[in-house]
PDB file of C-alpha atoms and ligand atoms in Angstrom:
ATOM      1  CA  UNK X   1      63.551  53.408  82.281  1.00 77.00           C
ATOM      2  CA  UNK X   2      61.815  51.088  84.388  1.00 81.00           C
ATOM      3  CA  UNK X   3      59.912  52.027  88.364  1.00 80.00           C
ATOM      4  CA  UNK X   4      62.340  51.538  91.153  1.00 83.00           C
ATOM      5  CA  UNK X   5      65.370  51.322  88.711  1.00 91.00           C
ATOM      6  CA  UNK X   6      68.724  52.287  90.242  1.00 94.00           C
ATOM      7  CA  UNK X   7      70.688  54.419  88.120  1.00 96.00           C
ATOM      8  CA  UNK X   8      74.807  53.976  88.808  1.00 97.00           C
ATOM      9  CA  UNK X   9      76.911  57.275  87.505  1.00 98.00           C
ATOM     10  CA  UNK X  10      80.670  55.808  86.959  1.00 98.00           C
ATOM     11  CA  UNK X  11      83.085  57.852  86.110  1.00 97.00           C
ATOM     12  CA  UNK X  12      86.427  59.373  86.723  1.00 97.00           C
ATOM     13  CA  UNK X  13      86.582  62.607  90.042  1.00 97.00           C
ATOM     14  CA  UNK X  14      85.203  65.829  88.075  1.00 95.00           C
ATOM     15  CA  UNK X  15      83.686  63.746  85.861  1.00 97.00           C
ATOM     16  CA  UNK X  16      80.055  65.583  86.240  1.00 96.00           C
ATOM     17  CA  UNK X  17      78.425  62.976  87.933  1.00 97.00           C
ATOM     18  CA  UNK X  18      77.109  65.254  90.760  1.00 95.00           C
ATOM     19  CA  UNK X  19      76.093  67.736  88.455  1.00 94.00           C
ATOM     20  CA  UNK X  20      74.364  65.119  86.357  1.00 97.00           C
ATOM     21  CA  UNK X  21      72.855  63.407  89.268  1.00 97.00           C
ATOM     22  CA  UNK X  22      70.929  66.756  90.292  1.00 95.00           C
ATOM     23  CA  UNK X  23      69.590  67.563  87.100  1.00 96.00           C
ATOM     24  CA  UNK X  24      68.283  63.405  86.345  1.00 96.00           C
ATOM     25  CA  UNK X  25      66.593  64.078  90.008  1.00 95.00           C
ATOM     26  CA  UNK X  26      65.249  67.193  89.331  1.00 95.00           C
ATOM     27  CA  UNK X  27      63.526  66.037  85.713  1.00 94.00           C
ATOM     28  CA  UNK X  28      62.596  62.071  86.702  1.00 93.00           C
ATOM     29  CA  UNK X  29      61.559  62.800  90.142  1.00 94.00           C
ATOM     30  CA  UNK X  30      64.581  60.699  91.055  1.00 95.00           C
ATOM     31  CA  UNK X  31      66.396  60.388  94.297  1.00 95.00           C
ATOM     32  CA  UNK X  32      69.799  60.737  94.521  1.00 95.00           C
ATOM     33  CA  UNK X  33      72.563  59.466  96.928  1.00 96.00           C
ATOM     34  CA  UNK X  34      76.371  61.393  96.604  1.00 96.00           C
ATOM     35  CA  UNK X  35      78.591  58.847  98.977  1.00 97.00           C
ATOM     36  CA  UNK X  36      81.352  61.180  99.038  1.00 96.00           C
ATOM     37  CA  UNK X  37      78.559  64.039 100.383  1.00 93.00           C
ATOM     38  CA  UNK X  38      77.317  61.539 103.187  1.00 96.00           C
ATOM     39  CA  UNK X  39      80.757  61.267 103.860  1.00 97.00           C
ATOM     40  CA  UNK X  40      81.774  64.995 103.890  1.00 94.00           C
ATOM     41  CA  UNK X  41      78.532  66.062 105.498  1.00 93.00           C
ATOM     42  CA  UNK X  42      79.518  63.114 108.429  1.00 96.00           C
ATOM     43  CA  UNK X  43      83.419  64.756 109.007  1.00 95.00           C
ATOM     44  CA  UNK X  44      81.820  68.277 108.790  1.00 93.00           C
ATOM     45  CA  UNK X  45      79.166  67.264 111.749  1.00 96.00           C
ATOM     46  CA  UNK X  46      82.251  65.345 113.572  1.00 97.00           C
ATOM     47  CA  UNK X  47      80.289  61.916 114.271  1.00 98.00           C
ATOM     48  CA  UNK X  48      81.908  58.536 114.518  1.00 97.00           C
ATOM     49  CA  UNK X  49      81.768  58.201 111.066  1.00 97.00           C
ATOM     50  CA  UNK X  50      83.512  61.443 110.021  1.00 98.00           C
ATOM     51  CA  UNK X  51      86.004  60.626 112.273  1.00 98.00           C
ATOM     52  CA  UNK X  52      86.917  57.516 111.093  1.00 97.00           C
ATOM     53  CA  UNK X  53      87.045  59.145 107.641  1.00 98.00           C
ATOM     54  CA  UNK X  54      88.480  62.319 107.592  1.00 97.00           C
ATOM     55  CA  UNK X  55      91.932  61.280 106.859  1.00 97.00           C
ATOM     56  CA  UNK X  56      90.967  58.541 103.968  1.00 98.00           C
ATOM     57  CA  UNK X  57      89.040  61.352 102.114  1.00 97.00           C
ATOM     58  CA  UNK X  58      91.632  64.457 102.760  1.00 95.00           C
ATOM     59  CA  UNK X  59      94.186  61.847 101.079  1.00 96.00           C
ATOM     60  CA  UNK X  60      92.333  61.212  98.110  1.00 97.00           C
ATOM     61  CA  UNK X  61      92.410  57.044  99.437  1.00 98.00           C
ATOM     62  CA  UNK X  62      88.731  54.729  99.152  1.00 98.00           C
ATOM     63  CA  UNK X  63      87.336  54.568 102.402  1.00 98.00           C
ATOM     64  CA  UNK X  64      86.755  50.555 103.359  1.00 98.00           C
ATOM     65  CA  UNK X  65      83.774  49.108 101.541  1.00 98.00           C
ATOM     66  CA  UNK X  66      82.322  47.708 104.343  1.00 96.00           C
ATOM     67  CA  UNK X  67      81.236  51.500 105.527  1.00 97.00           C
ATOM     68  CA  UNK X  68      80.164  52.457 102.366  1.00 97.00           C
ATOM     69  CA  UNK X  69      77.947  49.876 101.667  1.00 96.00           C
ATOM     70  CA  UNK X  70      75.779  49.808 105.138  1.00 95.00           C
ATOM     71  CA  UNK X  71      75.131  53.454 103.780  1.00 96.00           C
ATOM     72  CA  UNK X  72      74.016  51.974 100.449  1.00 96.00           C
ATOM     73  CA  UNK X  73      72.390  49.404 101.844  1.00 93.00           C
ATOM     74  CA  UNK X  74      70.471  51.628 104.542  1.00 94.00           C
ATOM     75  CA  UNK X  75      69.852  54.585 101.865  1.00 94.00           C
ATOM     76  CA  UNK X  76      68.442  51.794  99.279  1.00 92.00           C
ATOM     77  CA  UNK X  77      66.336  50.113 101.480  1.00 87.00           C
ATOM     78  CA  UNK X  78      64.769  53.407 103.604  1.00 87.00           C
ATOM     79  CA  UNK X  79      63.289  54.542  99.622  1.00 85.00           C
ATOM     80  CA  UNK X  80      62.089  50.759  98.983  1.00 79.00           C
ATOM     81  CA  UNK X  81      58.823  52.058  96.284  1.00 79.00           C
ATOM     82  CA  UNK X  82      60.524  55.573  94.914  1.00 82.00           C
ATOM     83  CA  UNK X  83      60.249  55.905  91.909  1.00 85.00           C
ATOM     84  CA  UNK X  84      64.118  55.697  91.161  1.00 92.00           C
ATOM     85  CA  UNK X  85      67.279  56.414  92.571  1.00 95.00           C
ATOM     86  CA  UNK X  86      70.783  57.869  91.557  1.00 96.00           C
ATOM     87  CA  UNK X  87      74.229  56.501  93.054  1.00 97.00           C
ATOM     88  CA  UNK X  88      76.945  58.850  92.854  1.00 97.00           C
ATOM     89  CA  UNK X  89      80.124  57.442  93.629  1.00 96.00           C
ATOM     90  CA  UNK X  90      78.831  53.605  94.104  1.00 98.00           C
ATOM     91  CA  UNK X  91      79.997  51.256  93.441  1.00 98.00           C
ATOM     92  CA  UNK X  92      83.761  52.620  93.359  1.00 98.00           C
ATOM     93  CA  UNK X  93      85.486  48.726  93.051  1.00 98.00           C
ATOM     94  CA  UNK X  94      84.615  45.272  92.197  1.00 97.00           C
ATOM     95  CA  UNK X  95      84.064  44.091  96.129  1.00 98.00           C
ATOM     96  CA  UNK X  96      81.136  47.019  95.907  1.00 98.00           C
ATOM     97  CA  UNK X  97      80.317  46.294  92.491  1.00 96.00           C
ATOM     98  CA  UNK X  98      79.756  42.668  93.830  1.00 95.00           C
ATOM     99  CA  UNK X  99      77.627  44.041  96.625  1.00 94.00           C
ATOM    100  CA  UNK X 100      75.038  46.090  94.307  1.00 94.00           C
ATOM    101  CA  UNK X 101      74.570  42.781  92.147  1.00 93.00           C
ATOM    102  CA  UNK X 102      73.248  41.012  95.250  1.00 90.00           C
ATOM    103  CA  UNK X 103      70.553  44.117  95.456  1.00 85.00           C
ATOM    104  CA  UNK X 104      69.395  43.601  91.475  1.00 84.00           C
ATOM    105  CA  UNK X 105      67.997  40.550  92.892  1.00 81.00           C
ATOM    106  CA  UNK X 106      65.002  43.476  93.467  1.00 81.00           C
ATOM    107  CA  UNK X 107      65.566  46.566  91.954  1.00 85.00           C
ATOM    108  CA  UNK X 108      67.120  46.866  88.131  1.00 89.00           C
ATOM    109  CA  UNK X 109      70.226  48.321  87.470  1.00 93.00           C
ATOM    110  CA  UNK X 110      71.359  50.601  84.983  1.00 94.00           C
ATOM    111  CA  UNK X 111      74.967  51.770  84.446  1.00 96.00           C
ATOM    112  CA  UNK X 112      75.946  55.610  82.653  1.00 97.00           C
ATOM    113  CA  UNK X 113      79.251  55.846  82.429  1.00 97.00           C
ATOM    114  CA  UNK X 114      80.340  59.486  81.794  1.00 98.00           C
ATOM    115  CA  UNK X 115      84.063  59.710  79.770  1.00 97.00           C
ATOM    116  CA  UNK X 116      85.754  62.377  80.835  1.00 97.00           C
ATOM    117  CA  UNK X 117      90.124  63.363  79.605  1.00 96.00           C
ATOM    118  CA  UNK X 118      91.889  63.653  82.345  1.00 93.00           C
ATOM    119  CA  UNK X 119      93.880  67.502  81.471  1.00 92.00           C
ATOM    120  CA  UNK X 120      90.010  68.531  81.561  1.00 94.00           C
ATOM    121  CA  UNK X 121      89.178  66.394  85.185  1.00 95.00           C
ATOM    122  CA  UNK X 122      92.291  68.618  86.072  1.00 93.00           C
ATOM    123  CA  UNK X 123      91.137  72.140  85.203  1.00 93.00           C
ATOM    124  CA  UNK X 124      87.523  71.522  86.534  1.00 94.00           C
ATOM    125  CA  UNK X 125      88.544  70.198  89.671  1.00 94.00           C
ATOM    126  CA  UNK X 126      90.826  73.267  90.480  1.00 92.00           C
ATOM    127  CA  UNK X 127      87.580  75.619  89.421  1.00 93.00           C
ATOM    128  CA  UNK X 128      85.356  73.607  91.577  1.00 94.00           C
ATOM    129  CA  UNK X 129      83.347  75.048  94.194  1.00 95.00           C
ATOM    130  CA  UNK X 130      80.406  73.991  96.261  1.00 93.00           C
ATOM    131  CA  UNK X 131      78.076  74.899  98.634  1.00 94.00           C
ATOM    132  CA  UNK X 132      77.845  73.498 102.005  1.00 89.00           C
ATOM    133  CA  UNK X 133      74.555  73.993 102.830  1.00 90.00           C
ATOM    134  CA  UNK X 134      72.148  72.613  99.738  1.00 90.00           C
ATOM    135  CA  UNK X 135      75.299  70.752  97.928  1.00 88.00           C
ATOM    136  CA  UNK X 136      74.805  72.911  94.481  1.00 92.00           C
ATOM    137  CA  UNK X 137      78.190  72.363  92.446  1.00 92.00           C
ATOM    138  CA  UNK X 138      79.498  76.064  91.102  1.00 96.00           C
ATOM    139  CA  UNK X 139      82.938  76.896  88.983  1.00 95.00           C
ATOM    140  CA  UNK X 140      84.659  79.802  88.936  1.00 94.00           C
ATOM    141  CA  UNK X 141      85.750  79.940  84.808  1.00 92.00           C
ATOM    142  CA  UNK X 142      82.398  77.318  84.087  1.00 91.00           C
ATOM    143  CA  UNK X 143      79.669  77.626  85.654  1.00 93.00           C
ATOM    144  CA  UNK X 144      80.386  80.872  88.830  1.00 96.00           C
ATOM    145  CA  UNK X 145      77.212  82.350  91.056  1.00 97.00           C
ATOM    146  CA  UNK X 146      75.742  85.428  90.184  1.00 97.00           C
ATOM    147  CA  UNK X 147      77.490  86.550  93.095  1.00 97.00           C
ATOM    148  CA  UNK X 148      81.578  85.305  94.087  1.00 96.00           C
ATOM    149  CA  UNK X 149      81.947  82.929  96.566  1.00 97.00           C
ATOM    150  CA  UNK X 150      77.534  83.201  97.354  1.00 98.00           C
ATOM    151  CA  UNK X 151      75.288  80.506  96.579  1.00 98.00           C
ATOM    152  CA  UNK X 152      72.684  81.122  94.035  1.00 97.00           C
ATOM    153  CA  UNK X 153      70.039  79.117  95.636  1.00 96.00           C
ATOM    154  CA  UNK X 154      70.787  79.361  99.663  1.00 96.00           C
ATOM    155  CA  UNK X 155      73.323  82.371 100.309  1.00 97.00           C
ATOM    156  CA  UNK X 156      75.244  80.244 101.958  1.00 97.00           C
ATOM    157  CA  UNK X 157      79.791  80.927 101.370  1.00 97.00           C
ATOM    158  CA  UNK X 158      81.355  78.722  98.747  1.00 97.00           C
ATOM    159  CA  UNK X 159      83.867  75.883  99.702  1.00 95.00           C
ATOM    160  CA  UNK X 160      86.667  74.156  97.625  1.00 93.00           C
ATOM    161  CA  UNK X 161      86.387  71.093  98.724  1.00 91.00           C
ATOM    162  CA  UNK X 162      89.810  69.346 100.386  1.00 89.00           C
ATOM    163  CA  UNK X 163      90.141  66.265  97.834  1.00 93.00           C
ATOM    164  CA  UNK X 164      90.427  69.190  95.085  1.00 93.00           C
ATOM    165  CA  UNK X 165      94.294  69.984  96.093  1.00 89.00           C
ATOM    166  CA  UNK X 166      96.484  69.614  93.095  1.00 88.00           C
ATOM    167  CA  UNK X 167      98.244  66.755  94.673  1.00 90.00           C
ATOM    168  CA  UNK X 168      95.374  65.180  96.140  1.00 94.00           C
ATOM    169  CA  UNK X 169      93.415  65.083  92.819  1.00 95.00           C
ATOM    170  CA  UNK X 170      96.282  62.914  91.116  1.00 95.00           C
ATOM    171  CA  UNK X 171      96.111  60.582  94.076  1.00 96.00           C
ATOM    172  CA  UNK X 172      92.246  60.863  93.374  1.00 97.00           C
ATOM    173  CA  UNK X 173      92.654  59.689  89.237  1.00 97.00           C
ATOM    174  CA  UNK X 174      95.485  56.786  90.105  1.00 97.00           C
ATOM    175  CA  UNK X 175      92.777  55.762  92.533  1.00 98.00           C
ATOM    176  CA  UNK X 176      90.358  55.725  89.841  1.00 98.00           C
ATOM    177  CA  UNK X 177      92.506  53.716  87.160  1.00 97.00           C
ATOM    178  CA  UNK X 178      93.746  51.271  89.556  1.00 98.00           C
ATOM    179  CA  UNK X 179      90.181  50.466  91.513  1.00 98.00           C
ATOM    180  CA  UNK X 180      86.975  52.105  89.635  1.00 98.00           C
ATOM    181  CA  UNK X 181      87.889  51.869  86.612  1.00 97.00           C
ATOM    182  CA  UNK X 182      87.721  48.026  85.853  1.00 97.00           C
ATOM    183  CA  UNK X 183      84.054  48.701  86.802  1.00 97.00           C
ATOM    184  CA  UNK X 184      84.069  49.934  83.145  1.00 97.00           C
ATOM    185  CA  UNK X 185      85.149  46.054  81.887  1.00 96.00           C
ATOM    186  CA  UNK X 186      82.826  44.860  84.666  1.00 96.00           C
ATOM    187  CA  UNK X 187      79.836  46.543  83.040  1.00 95.00           C
ATOM    188  CA  UNK X 188      80.120  47.197  79.356  1.00 93.00           C
ATOM    189  CA  UNK X 189      78.472  43.018  78.796  1.00 90.00           C
ATOM    190  CA  UNK X 190      75.325  44.512  80.299  1.00 87.00           C
ATOM    191  CA  UNK X 191      72.424  45.314  78.524  1.00 83.00           C
ATOM    192  CA  UNK X 192      71.429  48.666  80.582  1.00 91.00           C
ATOM    193  CA  UNK X 193      75.507  49.860  80.130  1.00 95.00           C
ATOM    194  CA  UNK X 194      75.695  52.937  78.485  1.00 96.00           C
ATOM    195  CA  UNK X 195      78.913  55.369  77.316  1.00 96.00           C
ATOM    196  CA  UNK X 196      78.371  59.142  77.053  1.00 97.00           C
ATOM    197  CA  UNK X 197      80.807  61.793  75.910  1.00 97.00           C
ATOM    198  CA  UNK X 198      81.571  64.068  79.529  1.00 98.00           C
ATOM    199  CA  UNK X 199      84.099  66.003  77.630  1.00 97.00           C
ATOM    200  CA  UNK X 200      81.234  68.100  76.516  1.00 96.00           C
ATOM    201  CA  UNK X 201      79.341  71.077  78.358  1.00 94.00           C
ATOM    202  CA  UNK X 202      76.613  69.755  80.816  1.00 94.00           C
ATOM    203  CA  UNK X 203      73.926  70.627  79.055  1.00 96.00           C
ATOM    204  CA  UNK X 204      75.327  68.031  75.824  1.00 98.00           C
ATOM    205  CA  UNK X 205      76.092  65.889  78.536  1.00 98.00           C
ATOM    206  CA  UNK X 206      72.993  65.406  79.476  1.00 98.00           C
ATOM    207  CA  UNK X 207      70.586  65.336  76.420  1.00 97.00           C
ATOM    208  CA  UNK X 208      72.230  62.292  75.818  1.00 96.00           C
ATOM    209  CA  UNK X 209      71.893  60.556  78.817  1.00 96.00           C
ATOM    210  CA  UNK X 210      68.392  61.348  78.719  1.00 95.00           C
ATOM    211  CA  UNK X 211      68.465  60.390  75.380  1.00 92.00           C
ATOM    212  CA  UNK X 212      69.780  56.860  76.637  1.00 88.00           C
ATOM    213  CA  UNK X 213      67.555  56.660  79.993  1.00 83.00           C
ATOM    214  CA  UNK X 214      64.426  57.341  77.759  1.00 81.00           C
ATOM    215  CA  UNK X 215      65.726  54.853  75.104  1.00 74.00           C
TER     216      UNK X 215
HETATM  217  P1  AP5 Y 301      83.023  61.663  95.863  1.00 76.27           P
HETATM  218  O1  AP5 Y 301      82.357  62.992  96.005  1.00 76.27           O
HETATM  219  O2  AP5 Y 301      82.361  60.555  95.145  1.00 76.27           O
HETATM  220  O3  AP5 Y 301      84.165  62.534  94.384  1.00 76.27           O
HETATM  221  P2  AP5 Y 301      84.470  61.783  92.921  1.00 76.27           P
HETATM  222  O4  AP5 Y 301      84.144  60.661  92.721  1.00 76.27           O
HETATM  223  O5  AP5 Y 301      85.998  62.048  92.923  1.00 76.27           O
HETATM  224  O6  AP5 Y 301      83.979  62.671  92.402  1.00 76.27           O
HETATM  225  P3  AP5 Y 301      83.636  64.388  92.897  1.00 76.27           P
HETATM  226  O7  AP5 Y 301      82.802  64.658  93.745  1.00 76.27           O
HETATM  227  O8  AP5 Y 301      84.796  65.038  92.239  1.00 76.27           O
HETATM  228  O9  AP5 Y 301      83.545  64.719  90.945  1.00 76.27           O
HETATM  229  P4  AP5 Y 301      81.957  64.471  90.289  1.00 76.27           P
HETATM  230  O10 AP5 Y 301      82.396  63.559  89.173  1.00 76.27           O
HETATM  231  O11 AP5 Y 301      80.617  64.602  90.626  1.00 76.27           O
HETATM  232  O12 AP5 Y 301      82.157  65.917  89.244  1.00 76.27           O
HETATM  233  P5  AP5 Y 301      81.409  67.211  89.472  1.00 76.27           P
HETATM  234  O13 AP5 Y 301      79.234  67.202  88.896  1.00 76.27           O
HETATM  235  O14 AP5 Y 301      81.234  67.605  91.088  1.00 76.27           O
HETATM  236  O15 AP5 Y 301      84.117  61.249  96.834  1.00 76.27           O
HETATM  237  C1  AP5 Y 301      84.718  61.665  97.871  1.00 76.27           C
HETATM  238  C2  AP5 Y 301      85.564  60.632  98.536  1.00 76.27           C
HETATM  239  O16 AP5 Y 301      84.572  60.620  98.922  1.00 76.27           O
HETATM  240  C3  AP5 Y 301      86.225  59.497  97.495  1.00 76.27           C
HETATM  241  O17 AP5 Y 301      87.613  60.045  96.919  1.00 76.27           O
HETATM  242  C4  AP5 Y 301      86.828  58.442  98.869  1.00 76.27           C
HETATM  243  O18 AP5 Y 301      87.888  59.036  99.660  1.00 76.27           O
HETATM  244  C5  AP5 Y 301      85.008  58.734  99.220  1.00 76.27           C
HETATM  245  N1  AP5 Y 301      83.552  57.698  99.046  1.00 76.27           N
HETATM  246  C6  AP5 Y 301      83.288  58.245  98.490  1.00 76.27           C
HETATM  247  N2  AP5 Y 301      82.057  57.050  97.670  1.00 76.27           N
HETATM  248  C7  AP5 Y 301      83.369  56.550  97.592  1.00 76.27           C
HETATM  249  C8  AP5 Y 301      82.913  55.368  97.459  1.00 76.27           C
HETATM  250  N3  AP5 Y 301      81.851  53.812  97.313  1.00 76.27           N
HETATM  251  N4  AP5 Y 301      83.649  54.057  98.400  1.00 76.27           N
HETATM  252  C9  AP5 Y 301      85.186  54.006  99.022  1.00 76.27           C
HETATM  253  N5  AP5 Y 301      85.422  55.683  98.950  1.00 76.27           N
HETATM  254  C10 AP5 Y 301      83.822  56.451  98.489  1.00 76.27           C
HETATM  255  O19 AP5 Y 301      81.876  68.775  88.607  1.00 76.27           O
HETATM  256  C11 AP5 Y 301      82.984  69.323  88.557  1.00 76.27           C
HETATM  257  C12 AP5 Y 301      83.282  70.143  88.349  1.00 76.27           C
HETATM  258  O20 AP5 Y 301      83.596  70.144  86.958  1.00 76.27           O
HETATM  259  C13 AP5 Y 301      82.363  71.066  88.970  1.00 76.27           C
HETATM  260  O21 AP5 Y 301      82.804  72.302  88.960  1.00 76.27           O
HETATM  261  C14 AP5 Y 301      81.195  70.821  87.683  1.00 76.27           C
HETATM  262  O22 AP5 Y 301      80.805  72.175  88.050  1.00 76.27           O
HETATM  263  C15 AP5 Y 301      82.222  70.988  86.384  1.00 76.27           C
HETATM  264  N6  AP5 Y 301      81.682  70.394  85.846  1.00 76.27           N
HETATM  265  C16 AP5 Y 301      80.375  68.973  85.370  1.00 76.27           C
HETATM  266  N7  AP5 Y 301      80.405  68.872  84.541  1.00 76.27           N
HETATM  267  C17 AP5 Y 301      80.579  69.914  83.508  1.00 76.27           C
HETATM  268  C18 AP5 Y 301      81.028  70.297  81.962  1.00 76.27           C
HETATM  269  N8  AP5 Y 301      80.237  68.977  81.131  1.00 76.27           N
HETATM  270  N9  AP5 Y 301      81.927  71.003  81.260  1.00 76.27           N
HETATM  271  C19 AP5 Y 301      82.591  71.400  82.105  1.00 76.27           C
HETATM  272  N10 AP5 Y 301      82.460  71.667  83.559  1.00 76.27           N
HETATM  273  C20 AP5 Y 301      81.942  70.502  83.804  1.00 76.27           C
END
């Protein structure tokens, strides 16, 4: 890992990008941008951006590239000089990857692709609960909070995401296959591209990502 590096976490919905991003940020002192998180926050607060994207997100489609690229651009430029940055959920298609390529002149980019089987994804998303206040991610089957429905970290009531309903999950998977999966070909001949088997338990996945990053 080099100073100022941008680490891109690629992978289908429910691959564990958010889970791993949080651990990486903590271990290496990196800053983490979840584009989905920023957009959900805008919806929750009812901002102009939130009103523009709410229906799109609830249907499982991608938000327009110009809106997301602007969020990423501003976020990265404000954090120039930090030890390293993690992008979780960006880029999501070839247009966004082209935008990131422009930034590669200023920031070295590594890509970690977390691969998970579809049957596992459907189970994970059905069980996911998250904290609307601090963002911590749980799973009722594999990673439950100490007290049911309550965040261990901040005590807020946990919620299920609107787009984790089964029919929306199917649409998100379709969008992933058509829009995002082609990025694997786009990045896979890069020297800083790594595949990680995300079907394993979160700690094993984390260890493997760390091994790649410290390589
Ligand atoms: P976004 O929030 O980015 O959703 P996503 O990519 O579909 O990813 P998820 O957040 O669902 O999953 P994850 O990989 O982070 O998994 P997690 O760690 O939570 O985007 C949402 C929407 O915003 C998009 O549909 C789109 O509309 C819009 N958007 C966002 N970015 C955009 C962009 N760039 N362009 C256009 N539109 C954009 O884990 C999932 C569950 O599994 C949790 O319960 C967790 O506890 C559990 N888990 C994690 N790892 C493991 C493991 N190894 N074993 C067992 N369980 C595990």
